[in-house]
Short mmCIF file of C-alpha atoms in Angstrom, two decimals:
data_model
loop_
_atom_site.label_atom_id
_atom_site.label_comp_id
_atom_site.label_asym_id
_atom_site.label_seq_id
_atom_site.Cartn_x
_atom_site.Cartn_y
_atom_site.Cartn_z
CA THR A 434 60.52 102.14 6.96
CA TYR A 435 57.56 100.92 5.15
CA THR A 436 53.88 103.03 5.11
CA THR A 437 51.16 101.52 6.85
CA ASP A 438 48.58 103.27 4.63
CA THR A 439 47.60 101.45 1.79
CA LYS A 440 45.52 102.21 -0.64
CA SER A 441 42.87 99.20 -0.29
CA ARG A 442 43.45 98.18 3.57
CA GLU A 443 43.35 94.82 3.31
CA GLU A 444 45.50 91.82 4.48
CA ASN A 445 47.63 89.70 1.50
CA LYS A 446 46.00 86.79 1.43
CA LYS A 447 48.04 85.29 -0.86
CA THR A 448 50.73 86.84 1.70
CA ILE A 449 48.43 84.59 4.17
CA GLU A 450 48.84 82.07 3.04
CA ASN A 451 52.41 81.58 2.44
CA LEU A 452 53.09 82.39 6.25
CA TYR A 453 50.20 79.70 7.46
CA ARG A 454 52.32 77.11 4.89
CA PHE A 455 55.46 77.70 7.55
CA SER A 456 53.99 77.43 10.34
CA VAL A 457 53.20 81.27 11.17
CA ASP A 458 50.86 82.13 14.14
CA ILE A 459 48.71 84.74 12.33
CA LYS A 460 46.84 86.05 14.94
CA LYS A 461 50.48 86.90 16.75
CA ILE A 462 51.50 89.13 13.15
CA ARG A 463 48.35 90.45 12.98
CA ARG A 464 48.43 91.73 17.18
CA LEU A 465 52.01 92.65 17.08
CA LYS A 466 52.04 94.31 12.80
CA GLU A 467 49.43 94.14 11.27
CA TRP A 468 51.39 96.83 8.33
CA VAL A 469 53.10 94.33 7.28
CA LEU A 470 50.41 91.92 5.78
CA LEU A 471 48.92 94.51 3.74
CA GLN A 472 51.29 95.75 1.45
CA ASP A 473 51.30 94.27 -1.81
CA ALA A 474 54.16 92.58 -2.23
CA ALA A 475 55.75 90.04 -0.26
CA TYR A 476 58.78 87.60 -0.30
CA VAL A 477 57.17 84.95 2.48
CA LYS A 478 59.41 81.66 0.92
CA GLU A 479 61.93 83.29 -0.91
CA ILE A 480 62.99 84.37 2.36
CA ALA A 481 62.15 81.08 3.57
CA ASP A 482 64.08 79.29 1.67
CA ILE A 483 66.88 81.58 2.64
CA LEU A 484 67.27 81.34 6.05
CA GLN A 485 66.66 76.96 5.04
CA GLU A 486 69.58 77.48 3.43
CA MET A 487 71.65 77.93 6.38
CA GLY A 488 70.46 75.54 7.71
CA ALA A 489 66.88 76.70 10.43
CA ASP A 490 64.71 74.25 10.90
CA GLU A 491 60.39 75.06 10.27
CA THR A 492 60.70 75.52 13.80
CA THR A 493 63.01 78.11 13.39
CA ILE A 494 61.88 80.38 10.76
CA ALA A 495 58.00 80.40 11.90
CA SER A 496 60.10 82.10 15.46
CA ILE A 497 62.08 84.33 13.21
CA LEU A 498 58.53 85.26 11.07
CA GLU A 499 56.37 85.91 13.68
CA ARG A 500 59.52 88.10 15.43
CA CYS A 501 59.90 90.27 12.84
CA PRO A 502 57.17 89.27 10.50
CA GLU A 503 59.33 93.04 7.88
CA ALA A 504 62.26 90.36 6.97
CA ILE A 505 58.76 89.35 4.76
CA LEU A 506 58.92 93.02 2.55
CA HIS A 507 62.57 92.83 1.95
CA THR A 508 64.11 91.40 -1.54
CA PRO A 509 66.12 88.10 -1.15
CA ALA A 510 68.60 90.08 -3.04
CA GLU A 511 68.77 92.29 0.40
CA ILE A 512 69.10 89.58 2.83
CA ASN A 513 71.32 87.80 0.95
CA SER A 514 73.97 90.53 0.80
CA GLN A 515 73.10 90.83 4.72
CA ARG A 516 74.00 87.11 4.65
CA THR A 517 76.89 87.70 3.44
CA LEU A 518 77.91 90.72 4.97
CA TRP A 519 77.29 89.19 9.02
CA GLN A 520 79.54 85.98 7.76
CA LEU A 521 83.25 88.37 8.13
CA VAL A 522 82.42 87.85 11.58
CA CYS A 523 80.54 84.79 12.39
CA GLN A 524 82.24 81.09 12.51
CA ASN A 525 79.88 79.76 10.23
CA GLU A 526 76.04 79.85 9.14
CA LYS A 527 75.55 77.72 12.36
CA GLN A 528 76.30 80.37 14.26
CA LEU A 529 73.99 83.36 12.36
CA ILE A 530 71.29 81.16 11.89
CA LYS A 531 71.26 81.20 15.58
CA LEU A 532 72.32 84.90 15.86
CA ILE A 533 69.41 85.87 13.67
CA GLU A 534 66.60 83.93 15.61
CA GLN A 535 68.11 85.14 19.03
CA PHE A 536 68.22 89.11 16.72
CA PRO A 537 66.49 89.05 13.41
CA GLU A 538 65.26 93.63 13.93
CA SER A 539 69.40 93.80 13.88
CA PHE A 540 69.63 91.78 10.60
CA PHE A 541 66.84 92.38 8.61
CA THR A 542 67.58 96.68 8.70
CA THR A 543 68.68 96.46 5.73
CA GLU A 544 68.43 99.97 5.38
CA TYR A 545 72.30 100.42 6.38
CA HIS A 546 73.51 97.68 4.92
CA GLU A 547 76.73 100.16 3.08
CA ASN A 548 77.56 101.90 6.61
CA GLN A 549 76.86 97.89 7.96
CA LYS A 550 80.19 96.83 5.74
CA ALA A 551 82.06 99.61 6.19
CA ASN A 552 81.95 99.79 9.88
CA ILE A 553 82.53 96.29 10.19
CA LEU A 554 85.78 96.09 8.03
CA PHE A 555 86.98 99.37 9.80
CA PHE A 556 86.18 97.74 13.16
CA GLN A 557 88.43 94.39 12.13
CA GLU A 558 91.23 97.09 11.14
CA LEU A 559 90.79 98.37 14.22
CA GLY A 560 91.64 94.85 16.25
CA LEU A 561 88.47 94.63 17.55
CA LYS A 562 87.69 90.33 17.36
CA ASN A 563 85.05 89.51 15.42
CA ASN A 564 82.73 87.63 18.35
CA ILE A 565 82.90 91.01 20.09
CA ILE A 566 81.76 93.00 16.13
CA THR A 567 79.23 90.22 16.61
CA ARG A 568 77.91 90.55 20.16
CA PHE A 569 77.46 94.86 18.93
CA LEU A 570 75.86 94.34 15.65
CA THR A 571 72.74 92.54 17.59
CA SER A 572 73.09 94.18 20.91
CA ALA A 573 74.58 97.66 19.30
CA PRO A 574 72.80 97.73 16.22
CA ASN A 575 72.32 100.89 15.20
CA ILE A 576 76.38 102.54 15.44
CA PHE A 577 76.16 100.53 12.36
CA TYR A 578 73.52 102.98 10.82
CA ASN A 579 76.76 105.73 11.30
CA PRO A 580 78.82 107.04 8.37
CA VAL A 581 82.31 105.16 8.61
CA GLU A 582 83.75 108.63 9.07
CA LYS A 583 81.25 110.00 12.47
CA ASN A 584 82.48 106.49 14.32
CA LYS A 585 86.50 107.33 12.72
CA ASN A 586 85.69 111.04 13.85
CA VAL A 587 84.83 109.69 17.52
CA ILE A 588 87.86 106.53 17.71
CA GLU A 589 90.12 109.38 17.11
CA THR A 590 89.09 111.49 19.69
CA LEU A 591 89.02 108.88 22.40
CA GLN A 592 93.28 108.48 20.97
CA LYS A 593 94.31 112.13 21.47
CA ASN A 594 92.13 112.78 24.48
CA TYR A 595 93.92 109.59 26.26
CA LEU A 596 97.06 111.16 24.85
CA SER A 597 96.45 114.32 26.41
CA LEU A 598 95.60 112.76 29.91
CA GLY A 599 99.11 110.68 29.97
CA GLY A 600 98.49 107.35 29.31
CA SER A 601 101.31 105.36 26.93
CA ASP A 602 100.95 104.55 22.97
CA ALA A 603 102.03 101.43 23.74
CA ASN A 604 98.10 100.89 26.06
CA MET A 605 96.36 102.80 23.86
CA LYS A 606 94.69 100.15 21.01
CA ILE A 607 94.51 98.44 24.54
CA TRP A 608 92.84 100.62 26.22
CA ILE A 609 90.33 101.94 23.15
CA LEU A 610 89.31 97.67 22.14
CA LYS A 611 88.29 97.16 26.01
CA LEU A 612 87.11 100.98 25.84
CA LEU A 613 84.57 99.71 22.65
CA SER A 614 84.30 96.55 23.79
CA GLN A 615 82.40 97.40 27.89
CA ASN A 616 80.91 100.42 25.94
CA PRO A 617 79.88 100.81 22.51
CA PHE A 618 77.52 102.76 22.66
CA ILE A 619 80.66 105.54 23.22
CA LEU A 620 80.33 105.17 19.42
CA LEU A 621 76.98 107.38 19.76
CA ASN A 622 78.25 110.73 20.62
CA THR A 623 79.92 114.04 19.46
CA PRO A 624 83.65 113.92 19.45
CA THR A 625 82.05 117.67 20.84
CA ALA A 626 80.34 115.96 23.62
CA ILE A 627 83.23 113.86 24.36
CA GLN A 628 85.61 116.68 24.64
CA GLU A 629 82.91 119.00 27.13
CA ASN A 630 82.33 116.43 29.75
CA LEU A 631 86.37 115.39 30.04
CA GLU A 632 87.10 119.32 29.92
CA PHE A 633 84.31 119.55 32.41
CA LEU A 634 86.98 116.83 34.67
CA GLN A 635 89.78 118.66 33.97
CA LYS A 636 87.44 122.07 35.42
CA ASN A 637 86.21 120.41 38.38
CA TYR A 638 89.88 119.48 40.16
CA PHE A 639 90.63 116.43 38.88
CA THR A 640 94.18 115.67 38.19
CA ASP A 641 94.96 114.03 34.28
CA HIS A 642 95.52 110.66 35.94
CA GLU A 643 92.50 110.93 37.42
CA VAL A 644 89.96 111.51 34.44
CA LEU A 645 91.21 108.38 32.65
CA GLN A 646 89.96 106.43 35.93
CA LEU A 647 86.91 107.85 36.18
CA LEU A 648 87.01 106.63 32.16
CA SER A 649 88.25 103.32 33.41
CA LYS A 650 86.06 102.56 36.17
CA LEU A 651 82.45 103.91 34.30
CA LYS A 652 83.44 101.84 31.03
CA GLY A 653 83.05 104.97 29.04
CA PHE A 654 79.41 105.36 30.53
CA ILE A 655 80.90 108.59 31.82
CA PHE A 656 80.08 110.15 27.95
CA GLN A 657 76.43 109.46 28.30
CA LEU A 658 76.44 112.21 30.93
CA THR A 659 76.88 116.55 30.28
CA PRO A 660 78.72 119.22 32.26
CA THR A 661 74.95 119.67 33.74
CA THR A 662 73.33 116.18 35.20
CA MET A 663 76.92 116.00 36.12
CA GLN A 664 77.25 119.54 38.31
CA LYS A 665 73.71 118.54 39.62
CA SER A 666 75.04 115.25 41.16
CA MET A 667 78.10 116.63 41.87
CA LEU A 668 76.62 119.25 44.04
CA PHE A 669 74.44 117.01 45.67
CA SER A 670 76.91 114.53 46.84
CA LYS A 671 78.94 118.27 48.90
CA ASN A 672 75.15 119.06 50.31
CA VAL A 673 74.59 115.51 51.67
CA PHE A 674 77.84 115.09 53.13
CA LYS A 675 78.27 118.54 54.15
CA CYS A 676 83.10 118.03 52.21
CA SER A 677 84.99 120.54 50.58
CA ASP A 678 85.84 119.79 46.58
CA GLN A 679 88.86 117.68 47.24
CA GLU A 680 86.73 116.30 49.82
CA LEU A 681 83.99 115.23 47.04
CA LYS A 682 86.45 114.63 44.29
CA HIS A 683 87.83 111.70 46.54
CA LEU A 684 84.17 109.82 47.24
CA VAL A 685 83.31 110.09 43.17
CA LEU A 686 87.27 108.12 42.62
CA LYS A 687 85.67 106.33 45.68
CA CYS A 688 82.20 105.86 44.55
CA PRO A 689 82.37 107.00 40.22
CA ALA A 690 78.96 105.88 41.08
CA LEU A 691 78.10 109.17 43.10
CA LEU A 692 79.54 111.35 39.04
CA TYR A 693 76.75 108.45 36.81
CA TYR A 694 73.08 108.69 38.21
CA SER A 695 70.85 111.52 38.18
CA VAL A 696 69.89 113.28 41.91
CA PRO A 697 66.14 111.46 41.69
CA VAL A 698 67.83 108.17 41.82
CA LEU A 699 70.11 108.90 44.35
CA GLU A 700 67.97 110.44 46.48
CA GLU A 701 65.87 107.95 46.82
CA ARG A 702 68.67 105.80 47.08
CA LEU A 703 69.78 107.22 50.79
CA GLU A 704 66.40 107.77 51.77
CA GLY A 705 66.04 103.70 51.63
CA LEU A 706 69.24 104.07 53.61
CA LEU A 707 68.31 106.35 56.22
CA LYS A 708 64.80 104.16 56.23
CA GLU A 709 67.41 100.55 57.27
CA GLY A 710 69.24 104.11 60.47
CA ILE A 711 72.02 104.58 58.89
CA SER A 712 74.23 106.90 59.41
CA VAL A 713 75.09 110.16 56.30
CA ALA A 714 78.43 109.69 58.03
CA GLN A 715 78.57 105.81 57.64
CA ILE A 716 77.51 106.02 53.48
CA ARG A 717 80.61 109.26 53.57
CA GLU A 718 82.86 106.43 54.50
CA THR A 719 81.47 103.55 52.12
CA PRO A 720 79.86 105.43 49.23
CA MET A 721 79.69 102.36 47.51
CA VAL A 722 77.04 100.87 48.61
CA LEU A 723 74.75 104.10 46.10
CA GLU A 724 74.87 102.03 44.05
CA LEU A 725 73.16 99.07 44.89
CA THR A 726 69.65 99.88 44.90
CA THR A 727 66.98 100.53 47.49
CA GLN A 728 65.37 97.12 46.73
CA ILE A 729 69.01 94.67 47.02
CA VAL A 730 69.67 97.30 49.66
CA GLN A 731 66.94 95.81 51.98
CA TYR A 732 67.52 92.30 51.18
CA ARG A 733 70.53 93.15 53.00
CA ILE A 734 70.30 93.91 55.07
CA LYS A 735 66.68 91.73 56.57
CA LYS A 736 69.20 88.59 55.64
CA LEU A 737 72.95 89.68 57.68
CA SER A 738 70.31 91.16 60.60
CA ALA A 739 68.40 87.66 60.65
CA SER A 740 72.34 86.71 61.50
CA GLY A 741 72.75 88.86 64.37
CA TYR A 742 74.62 91.44 62.67
CA ASP A 743 73.97 95.61 63.22
CA ILE A 744 74.21 97.64 60.61
CA LYS A 745 73.63 100.59 62.13
CA SER A 746 76.41 100.10 64.15
CA GLY A 747 79.03 97.84 61.99
CA THR A 748 80.99 98.60 58.69
CA LEU A 749 78.79 99.32 55.02
CA GLU A 750 81.30 97.07 54.02
CA SER A 751 79.64 93.57 53.86
CA LEU A 752 76.61 94.92 51.85
CA ASN A 753 79.01 95.92 48.84
CA GLY A 754 79.86 94.34 46.21
CA THR A 755 77.92 91.50 43.60
CA LYS A 756 75.65 89.44 45.22
CA LYS A 757 78.75 86.61 44.95
CA ASP A 758 81.00 89.44 46.53
CA PHE A 759 77.92 89.35 48.76
CA GLU A 760 77.38 85.61 50.72
CA VAL A 761 81.40 85.61 50.70
CA ASN A 762 80.51 87.96 53.72
CA TYR A 763 77.43 87.05 54.84
CA GLY A 764 79.05 82.81 55.05
CA LYS A 765 82.74 84.84 56.55
CA ILE A 766 79.40 86.42 59.18
CA GLN A 767 77.94 82.82 59.39
CA SER A 768 80.41 80.99 60.58
CA LYS A 769 81.75 83.17 62.48
CA LYS A 770 78.74 83.62 64.42
CA GLU A 771 78.97 79.57 64.53
CA ARG A 772 81.74 79.26 65.89
CA PRO A 773 82.32 78.04 69.59
CA ILE A 774 82.78 80.95 72.08
CA PHE A 775 85.90 78.79 73.75
CA ASN A 776 88.45 76.41 72.04
CA PRO A 777 88.29 72.61 73.46
CA VAL A 778 91.55 72.01 73.13
CA ALA A 779 93.15 74.67 75.19
CA PRO A 780 94.00 74.33 78.71
CA ILE A 781 91.51 74.93 82.07
CA ASN A 782 93.21 78.07 84.10
CA ILE A 783 91.33 76.52 87.57
CA GLU A 784 92.32 78.23 90.99
CA ASP A 785 93.68 76.89 93.90
#
């Protein structure tokens, strides 16, 4: 947003002096964003004073300005407006300064101030809690750059589809809020793209109830796909597992990753499993194993093998799940292995 073509191409000495005063590492700025030091106007002291007012100490101020030096190119009025805006969703200034320290770029993007404000108020009206909105501001700031009407249209499209797929009025608000909380990037899609993806699933024999199920299981990430990529992934799975359309549909419902991951990703994971001696039939029985990266699969197989568990002849269920799930399964296998082969308190049969 700032020009890097300056008349003199010389560093602004006053800016350098002021940054030194706040113990900022100038070398770091020169290495990463030298253009900031070439600008004629900078507000180092003013911005540092505002941060200090909010409770930042010298170390915090230096850290913020090193990571986001363009902060000093904003006027104090712009930063105070941003401060007031973020206070709408922050509990106090202590929380606010902590967020600025962690995500300075999000806070110091002031070009979309009016859109940010309108979107914050819209999300509050929608029923999103302030702690969720602050998470959006820091981890998905670009959804606030959209005009509020664009975000409203996407939400309305989701609501309309939820009802047409058989969702109830009573549950709609909870469903929308949950979907947004899990994946705010849904809002970067267009209503048309959302519609096309849902129609693609319906054309591929998924019932309305099953489409809703997939939306929830995929946490809305389905909207970041296209009918073409989904078609390719489904065709790949159909060929690998040699199954009918109906069988494929059941596999996808069991493991939505078959729809979500691209063909190269599925190919790589499948090859990794086959190299470990696992058969296609075993994978078809437990397709969720394709949700795991090849590295995770290799690590888990190695650990299970060391305990005497033969993954080639057993079920793949023991490989599945989160790290916690796996450790629980592994613990069960370990305890079976360590159990005595006879019951010491059972009566002994002695033949006369």
